[in-house]
Coordinates of C-alpha atoms in Angstrom, one line a residue:
M1 CA -17.8 -9.6 13.3
T2 CA -17.7 -13.0 11.6
D3 CA -17.5 -13.9 7.9
S4 CA -21.0 -15.4 8.1
E5 CA -22.4 -12.0 9.0
E6 CA -21.2 -10.7 5.6
D7 CA -22.2 -13.7 3.4
G8 CA -24.6 -12.6 0.7
I9 CA -25.1 -9.0 1.8
F10 CA -24.3 -7.5 -1.6
I11 CA -24.9 -8.8 -5.1
T12 CA -23.1 -7.8 -8.2
P13 CA -24.7 -6.9 -10.6
P14 CA -28.1 -6.4 -9.0
V15 CA -30.0 -8.1 -11.9
Q16 CA -32.6 -9.9 -9.7
G17 CA -32.3 -7.8 -6.6
L18 CA -32.8 -4.3 -5.2
P19 CA -30.7 -1.3 -6.4
L20 CA -27.9 -0.1 -4.0
L21 CA -29.5 3.3 -3.2
D22 CA -32.9 4.5 -2.2
E23 CA -34.2 8.0 -1.7
T24 CA -32.9 8.1 1.9
G25 CA -29.3 7.4 0.7
R26 CA -29.6 9.9 -2.2
G27 CA -30.3 12.6 0.3
F28 CA -26.5 12.7 1.2
W29 CA -27.3 14.7 4.3
G30 CA -23.8 14.4 5.7
L31 CA -22.4 16.2 2.6
Q32 CA -24.6 19.2 2.7
R33 CA -22.3 21.2 5.1
S34 CA -19.1 20.0 3.5
S35 CA -16.2 22.5 3.2
S36 CA -14.7 20.3 0.5
P37 CA -17.0 20.3 -2.5
E38 CA -14.3 18.4 -4.5
L39 CA -14.7 15.4 -2.2
A40 CA -18.5 15.7 -1.8
D41 CA -19.1 15.7 -5.5
R42 CA -17.0 12.5 -5.9
V43 CA -18.8 10.8 -3.1
R44 CA -22.1 11.4 -4.9
S45 CA -20.6 10.3 -8.2
L46 CA -19.2 7.1 -6.8
F47 CA -22.3 5.9 -5.0
E48 CA -24.6 6.9 -8.0
Y49 CA -22.3 5.0 -10.3
L50 CA -22.2 1.9 -8.1
N51 CA -26.0 2.0 -7.9
G52 CA -25.9 0.3 -11.3
A53 CA -23.3 -2.3 -10.4
M54 CA -24.2 -3.4 -6.9
G55 CA -27.3 -4.1 -4.9
F56 CA -29.1 -6.2 -2.3
P57 CA -31.0 -9.5 -2.6
D58 CA -34.8 -8.9 -2.7
T59 CA -35.3 -10.7 0.7
A60 CA -36.4 -9.6 4.1
R61 CA -32.8 -9.5 5.2
G62 CA -31.8 -7.7 2.0
R63 CA -34.4 -5.0 2.6
E64 CA -33.2 -4.5 6.2
D65 CA -29.6 -4.3 5.1
R66 CA -30.5 -1.9 2.3
E67 CA -32.3 0.4 4.8
C68 CA -29.4 0.5 7.2
F69 CA -26.8 0.9 4.4
N70 CA -28.7 3.9 3.0
L71 CA -28.8 5.5 6.4
L72 CA -25.0 5.1 6.4
V73 CA -24.8 6.7 2.9
R74 CA -27.1 9.5 3.9
S75 CA -25.0 10.4 6.9
V76 CA -21.5 9.8 5.5
Y77 CA -18.7 12.4 5.7
P78 CA -16.7 13.5 2.5
E79 CA -13.6 11.7 3.8
I80 CA -15.4 8.4 3.4
L81 CA -13.5 8.3 0.0
I82 CA -10.2 8.1 1.9
D83 CA -11.6 5.2 4.1
L84 CA -12.8 3.3 1.0
A85 CA -9.6 3.8 -0.9
D86 CA -7.5 2.7 2.0
R87 CA -9.6 -0.5 2.4
I88 CA -9.8 -1.3 -1.3
Y89 CA -6.4 -0.5 -2.6
V90 CA -3.8 0.1 0.1
Q91 CA -4.7 -1.8 3.3
H92 CA -1.2 -3.2 3.1
E93 CA 0.1 0.4 3.8
R94 CA -2.9 1.6 5.8
P95 CA -4.1 -1.3 7.9
A96 CA -6.2 0.5 10.5
V97 CA -9.3 2.0 8.8
F98 CA -12.5 2.5 10.7
L99 CA -15.7 4.4 10.2
H100 CA -15.8 7.8 12.0
F101 CA -19.0 7.3 13.9
D102 CA -18.6 10.7 15.7
H103 CA -19.3 12.3 12.3
I104 CA -22.0 9.8 11.3
N105 CA -23.9 10.1 14.6
L106 CA -23.7 13.9 14.5
N107 CA -25.3 13.9 11.1
L108 CA -27.9 11.4 12.3
R109 CA -28.8 13.8 15.2
R110 CA -29.0 16.8 12.8
D111 CA -31.2 14.8 10.5
N112 CA -33.5 13.7 13.4
S113 CA -34.1 10.4 11.5
Q114 CA -33.0 8.0 14.3
R115 CA -33.3 8.0 18.0
P116 CA -29.9 8.4 19.7
A117 CA -30.7 5.4 21.9
L118 CA -30.5 3.2 18.8
F119 CA -27.1 4.6 17.7
A120 CA -25.0 1.8 19.3
S121 CA -26.8 -1.1 17.6
L122 CA -27.1 0.9 14.4
N123 CA -23.4 1.6 14.3
R124 CA -22.5 -2.0 14.8
R125 CA -24.6 -3.0 11.8
M126 CA -23.2 -0.1 9.7
E127 CA -19.7 -1.4 10.4
V128 CA -20.7 -4.9 9.2
L129 CA -22.2 -3.4 6.0
F130 CA -19.2 -1.2 5.4
D131 CA -16.8 -4.2 5.7
A132 CA -19.0 -6.2 3.3
F133 CA -19.2 -3.2 0.9
T134 CA -15.4 -2.8 0.7
D135 CA -14.9 -6.5 0.4
A136 CA -17.4 -6.6 -2.5
L137 CA -15.7 -3.7 -4.2
R138 CA -12.3 -5.3 -3.8
T139 CA -13.2 -8.9 -4.8
C140 CA -16.4 -9.0 -7.0
G141 CA -15.9 -8.7 -10.8
N142 CA -13.6 -5.9 -11.7
L143 CA -15.1 -3.1 -9.7
A144 CA -11.8 -2.1 -8.0
G145 CA -10.2 -1.6 -11.4
D146 CA -13.2 0.1 -13.0
A147 CA -12.1 3.4 -14.5
E148 CA -14.9 5.5 -12.9
V149 CA -14.3 3.9 -9.4
V150 CA -10.6 4.6 -9.7
R151 CA -11.2 8.1 -10.9
C152 CA -13.5 9.0 -8.0
L153 CA -11.3 7.5 -5.3
S154 CA -7.9 8.6 -6.7
E155 CA -9.0 12.2 -7.4
G156 CA -10.7 12.3 -4.0
Y157 CA -7.5 11.1 -2.3
S158 CA -5.5 13.8 -4.2
H159 CA -7.9 16.6 -3.3
Y160 CA -7.9 15.6 0.4
L161 CA -4.1 15.5 0.6
F162 CA -3.8 18.8 -1.3
R163 CA -6.2 20.4 1.2
T164 CA -5.0 18.9 4.4
K165 CA -1.3 17.9 3.8
N166 CA -2.2 14.9 6.1
F167 CA 0.1 12.5 4.3
P168 CA -0.2 8.8 5.0
W169 CA 3.6 8.4 4.9
E170 CA 6.2 11.1 5.6
E171 CA 9.9 10.6 5.1
P172 CA 12.7 13.0 5.4
L173 CA 13.7 14.2 1.9
Q174 CA 17.1 12.7 1.0
N175 CA 19.9 14.8 -0.3
F176 CA 21.3 14.4 -3.8
P177 CA 24.7 15.6 -5.2
P178 CA 24.2 19.1 -6.6
E179 CA 26.1 18.0 -9.8
M180 CA 23.7 15.2 -10.5
S181 CA 21.6 16.0 -13.5
L182 CA 20.1 12.6 -14.4
P183 CA 16.6 11.7 -13.1
V184 CA 15.8 10.0 -9.8
L185 CA 13.5 7.0 -10.3
D186 CA 11.4 5.9 -7.4
V187 CA 10.3 2.3 -7.7
A188 CA 6.8 1.2 -6.7
T189 CA 6.3 4.4 -4.9
G190 CA 2.8 3.7 -3.3
L191 CA 1.3 6.2 -0.9
S192 CA 4.7 7.7 0.0
G193 CA 4.8 9.2 -3.5
F194 CA 2.3 11.9 -2.4
N195 CA 4.6 13.3 0.2
L196 CA 7.7 12.9 -2.0
L197 CA 6.0 14.8 -4.8
H198 CA 4.8 17.6 -2.5
D199 CA 8.3 18.1 -1.0
W200 CA 10.4 17.7 -4.1
P201 CA 12.4 21.0 -4.6
A202 CA 12.3 22.7 -8.0
L203 CA 16.1 22.7 -8.2
Y204 CA 16.4 18.9 -7.7
P205 CA 16.8 16.6 -10.7
R206 CA 13.7 15.3 -12.4
L207 CA 11.8 12.8 -10.2
I208 CA 10.1 9.8 -11.9
L209 CA 7.4 8.2 -9.7
T210 CA 6.3 4.7 -10.7
D211 CA 3.7 2.2 -9.6
N212 CA 1.6 -0.6 -11.2
M213 CA -1.6 0.3 -9.4
P214 CA -4.0 2.5 -11.4
F215 CA -5.3 4.1 -8.2
I216 CA -1.8 5.3 -7.3
V217 CA -0.7 6.3 -10.8
R218 CA -3.9 8.3 -11.4
G219 CA -3.9 9.9 -7.9
L220 CA -0.3 11.0 -8.2
A221 CA -0.8 12.4 -11.7
H222 CA -3.8 14.4 -10.4
F223 CA -1.9 15.6 -7.3
K224 CA 1.0 16.7 -9.6
N225 CA -1.3 18.8 -11.6
L226 CA -2.9 20.4 -8.5
L227 CA 0.6 21.3 -7.3
G228 CA 1.9 22.4 -10.7
R229 CA 5.1 20.4 -10.3
E230 CA 7.1 20.5 -13.6
N231 CA 10.1 18.5 -12.6
V232 CA 8.1 15.4 -11.6
E233 CA 6.8 12.7 -13.9
V234 CA 4.4 9.9 -13.0
R235 CA 4.6 6.6 -14.9
Y236 CA 3.1 3.1 -14.8
G237 CA 5.8 0.6 -13.9
D238 CA 5.8 -3.1 -13.2
F239 CA 8.9 -4.4 -11.6
S240 CA 7.9 -8.0 -10.9
N241 CA 10.2 -9.3 -13.6
G242 CA 13.1 -6.9 -13.6
G243 CA 11.9 -3.5 -14.8
P244 CA 10.9 -1.5 -17.9
A245 CA 13.4 -0.4 -20.4
G246 CA 14.0 3.3 -20.5
E247 CA 16.4 6.2 -20.1
K248 CA 19.4 6.1 -17.8
V249 CA 18.9 7.5 -14.3
G250 CA 21.3 8.9 -11.7
C251 CA 19.6 7.4 -8.7
L252 CA 17.2 4.5 -8.0
R253 CA 15.1 4.7 -4.8
V254 CA 13.7 1.3 -3.7
Q255 CA 11.7 1.8 -0.5
K256 CA 10.0 -1.2 1.1
F257 CA 9.6 -3.0 -2.2
L258 CA 12.2 -5.8 -2.4
H259 CA 10.5 -7.9 0.2
H260 CA 7.6 -8.3 -2.2
L261 CA 9.9 -10.2 -4.6
K262 CA 11.0 -13.8 -4.3
R263 CA 14.8 -14.1 -4.3
P264 CA 15.2 -15.0 -8.0
E265 CA 12.9 -12.1 -8.9
R266 CA 14.9 -9.8 -6.7
Q267 CA 18.2 -10.8 -8.3
R268 CA 16.7 -10.1 -11.8
F269 CA 15.5 -6.7 -10.5
L270 CA 19.0 -5.8 -9.2
Q271 CA 20.6 -6.7 -12.5
W272 CA 18.0 -4.5 -14.2
A273 CA 18.8 -1.7 -11.7
L274 CA 22.5 -2.0 -12.5
G275 CA 21.8 -1.6 -16.2
I276 CA 19.5 1.4 -15.9
L277 CA 22.0 3.4 -13.7
E278 CA 24.7 5.5 -15.3
P279 CA 28.3 4.8 -14.0
G280 CA 28.5 6.5 -10.6
G281 CA 24.7 6.2 -10.2
Q282 CA 23.3 5.3 -6.8
L283 CA 21.0 2.5 -5.6
R284 CA 19.2 3.4 -2.3
V285 CA 17.3 0.6 -0.6
L286 CA 15.2 0.7 2.6
D287 CA 13.4 -2.4 3.7
T288 CA 12.4 -4.6 6.7
D289 CA 11.3 -8.2 7.4
L290 CA 8.5 -6.9 9.6
E291 CA 5.9 -8.9 7.6
L292 CA 7.7 -12.1 8.4
S293 CA 7.4 -11.4 12.1
I294 CA 3.6 -10.6 11.7
L295 CA 3.0 -13.7 9.7
H296 CA 4.8 -15.9 12.3
L297 CA 2.5 -14.4 14.9
A298 CA -0.5 -14.9 12.7
G299 CA 0.3 -18.6 12.5
D300 CA -1.3 -18.9 16.0
P301 CA -5.1 -18.7 15.4
Q302 CA -5.7 -16.9 18.7
V303 CA -3.2 -14.2 17.6
R304 CA -4.6 -14.0 14.1
S305 CA -8.0 -13.3 15.4
R306 CA -6.6 -10.2 17.2
L307 CA -5.2 -8.7 14.0
I308 CA -7.1 -6.2 11.9
R309 CA -9.6 -8.1 9.8
G310 CA -8.2 -8.8 6.3
Y311 CA -4.7 -7.5 7.1
P312 CA -2.9 -10.9 7.2
E313 CA -4.1 -11.6 3.7
T314 CA -2.2 -8.5 2.4
L315 CA 1.1 -9.8 3.7
V316 CA 3.7 -11.6 1.6
E317 CA 5.9 -14.5 2.6
I318 CA 9.4 -13.3 3.2
E319 CA 12.4 -15.7 3.2
N320 CA 14.4 -16.2 6.4
E321 CA 17.5 -14.1 6.5
F322 CA 15.9 -11.7 4.1
C323 CA 17.9 -8.6 5.1
G324 CA 21.2 -10.3 5.0
N325 CA 20.4 -11.8 1.6
V326 CA 19.4 -8.4 0.2
V327 CA 22.9 -7.1 1.0
K328 CA 24.6 -10.1 -0.5
D329 CA 22.4 -9.8 -3.7
I330 CA 23.2 -6.1 -4.1
Q331 CA 26.9 -6.9 -4.0
A332 CA 26.5 -9.9 -6.2
A333 CA 24.7 -7.8 -8.8
G334 CA 27.9 -5.7 -9.2
F335 CA 27.2 -2.7 -6.8
R336 CA 29.9 -1.3 -4.5
L337 CA 28.4 -0.7 -1.1
T338 CA 28.8 2.9 0.1
H339 CA 26.5 2.8 3.1
L340 CA 24.9 0.0 5.3
D341 CA 22.7 0.4 8.3
F342 CA 21.5 -2.8 9.8
H343 CA 19.3 -2.7 13.0
E344 CA 17.2 -5.2 15.0
Y345 CA 14.0 -3.7 16.4
L346 CA 11.8 -4.8 19.3
D347 CA 8.4 -3.2 19.5
E348 CA 5.0 -3.6 21.2
T349 CA 2.3 -2.0 19.2
D350 CA -1.5 -2.0 18.5
A351 CA -1.0 -0.7 15.0
Y352 CA -2.1 -4.0 13.5
S353 CA -4.6 -5.0 16.1
R354 CA -8.4 -4.9 15.8
N355 CA -8.8 -3.4 19.3
P356 CA -6.9 -0.3 20.6
R357 CA -4.2 -1.0 23.3
D358 CA -4.1 -4.7 22.3
N359 CA -0.3 -4.6 21.9
L360 CA 1.5 -7.3 20.0
P361 CA 5.2 -8.0 20.4
L362 CA 7.2 -7.6 17.2
K363 CA 10.8 -8.3 16.5
F364 CA 12.2 -7.5 13.1
I365 CA 15.2 -6.2 11.2
G366 CA 15.5 -3.1 9.1
I367 CA 18.2 -2.1 6.6
E368 CA 19.3 0.9 4.7
V369 CA 21.7 0.1 1.9
E370 CA 23.4 2.4 -0.7
G371 CA 25.3 1.0 -3.6
M372 CA 27.1 2.6 -6.5
R373 CA 27.4 1.4 -10.0
E374 CA 31.0 1.7 -11.0
S375 CA 32.2 2.0 -14.6

């Protein structure tokens, strides 16, 4: 698919065009047998809400695109909410998102609305429309930050994980000293917060999950309520210029976040971290320079064309010697190192490739650092 295939497919708002949905799409045939009414209800709510915010040009091509898009909406599965959220909000963490055409085509067969011989070409056009739809949601106006869009997608994500336990990121739960009574603060928790929240023992200190993305904050708060966790708190937190003032904590978890900061920002953050920890408190850092390796590969246009569409744009520039500099900066901030694990990795993977089994060679460094604030 090329960018030109997507140009002008959707218009926002549809003042002079055609509404997003027609009666075909509003049938929502694919949701009728759903075992997850919580997801199905939010799929309907999302598309009905967007019907007033998005549409198609009133042209021959616009009418064709609208007809195909509404066939897609009619046949979607409830988990389309997860695919949409991954594309719109967290492609950085979940790069490989594709429509599940096994489900879509099964619903089309049940509906008897299309001949199976046409499925291959229909699927290709649906994929183009889905890409354009998610791009429009992410980039046009303020749709991605719209409160109702955030509500539908975040609550759908929460219900899905509550029902399936199919967490996007799973990490072994770290141990904490039994005598530690002060809270544990998780910085820029992202999708890993769902698994952390789910596994957090009742006897552990209070856990504070933070993020600056409304989708994450609202989704975690909803998930917390579904689980009934009383020793977990979810907060908005922006750490781009240090961090928010607040209560002292006993441990600060910083997982794959520092590479998002330029070095002066990182140094300010570490000074803030030292100040928010009580004497004896722990800083726990996990990070890699993987994105630097991918960006170097993406500098070759031929390699870039093999990467998942849109993924290179989610990556951040990381300084050379990032991992070594992080260790130096932690020490310079005043922490005493208590643990350091420094590894170079060589990997061949298709995790970031458009096509399965198109492996790319990756060489990167990962670090685990623990530091203590002394008196």
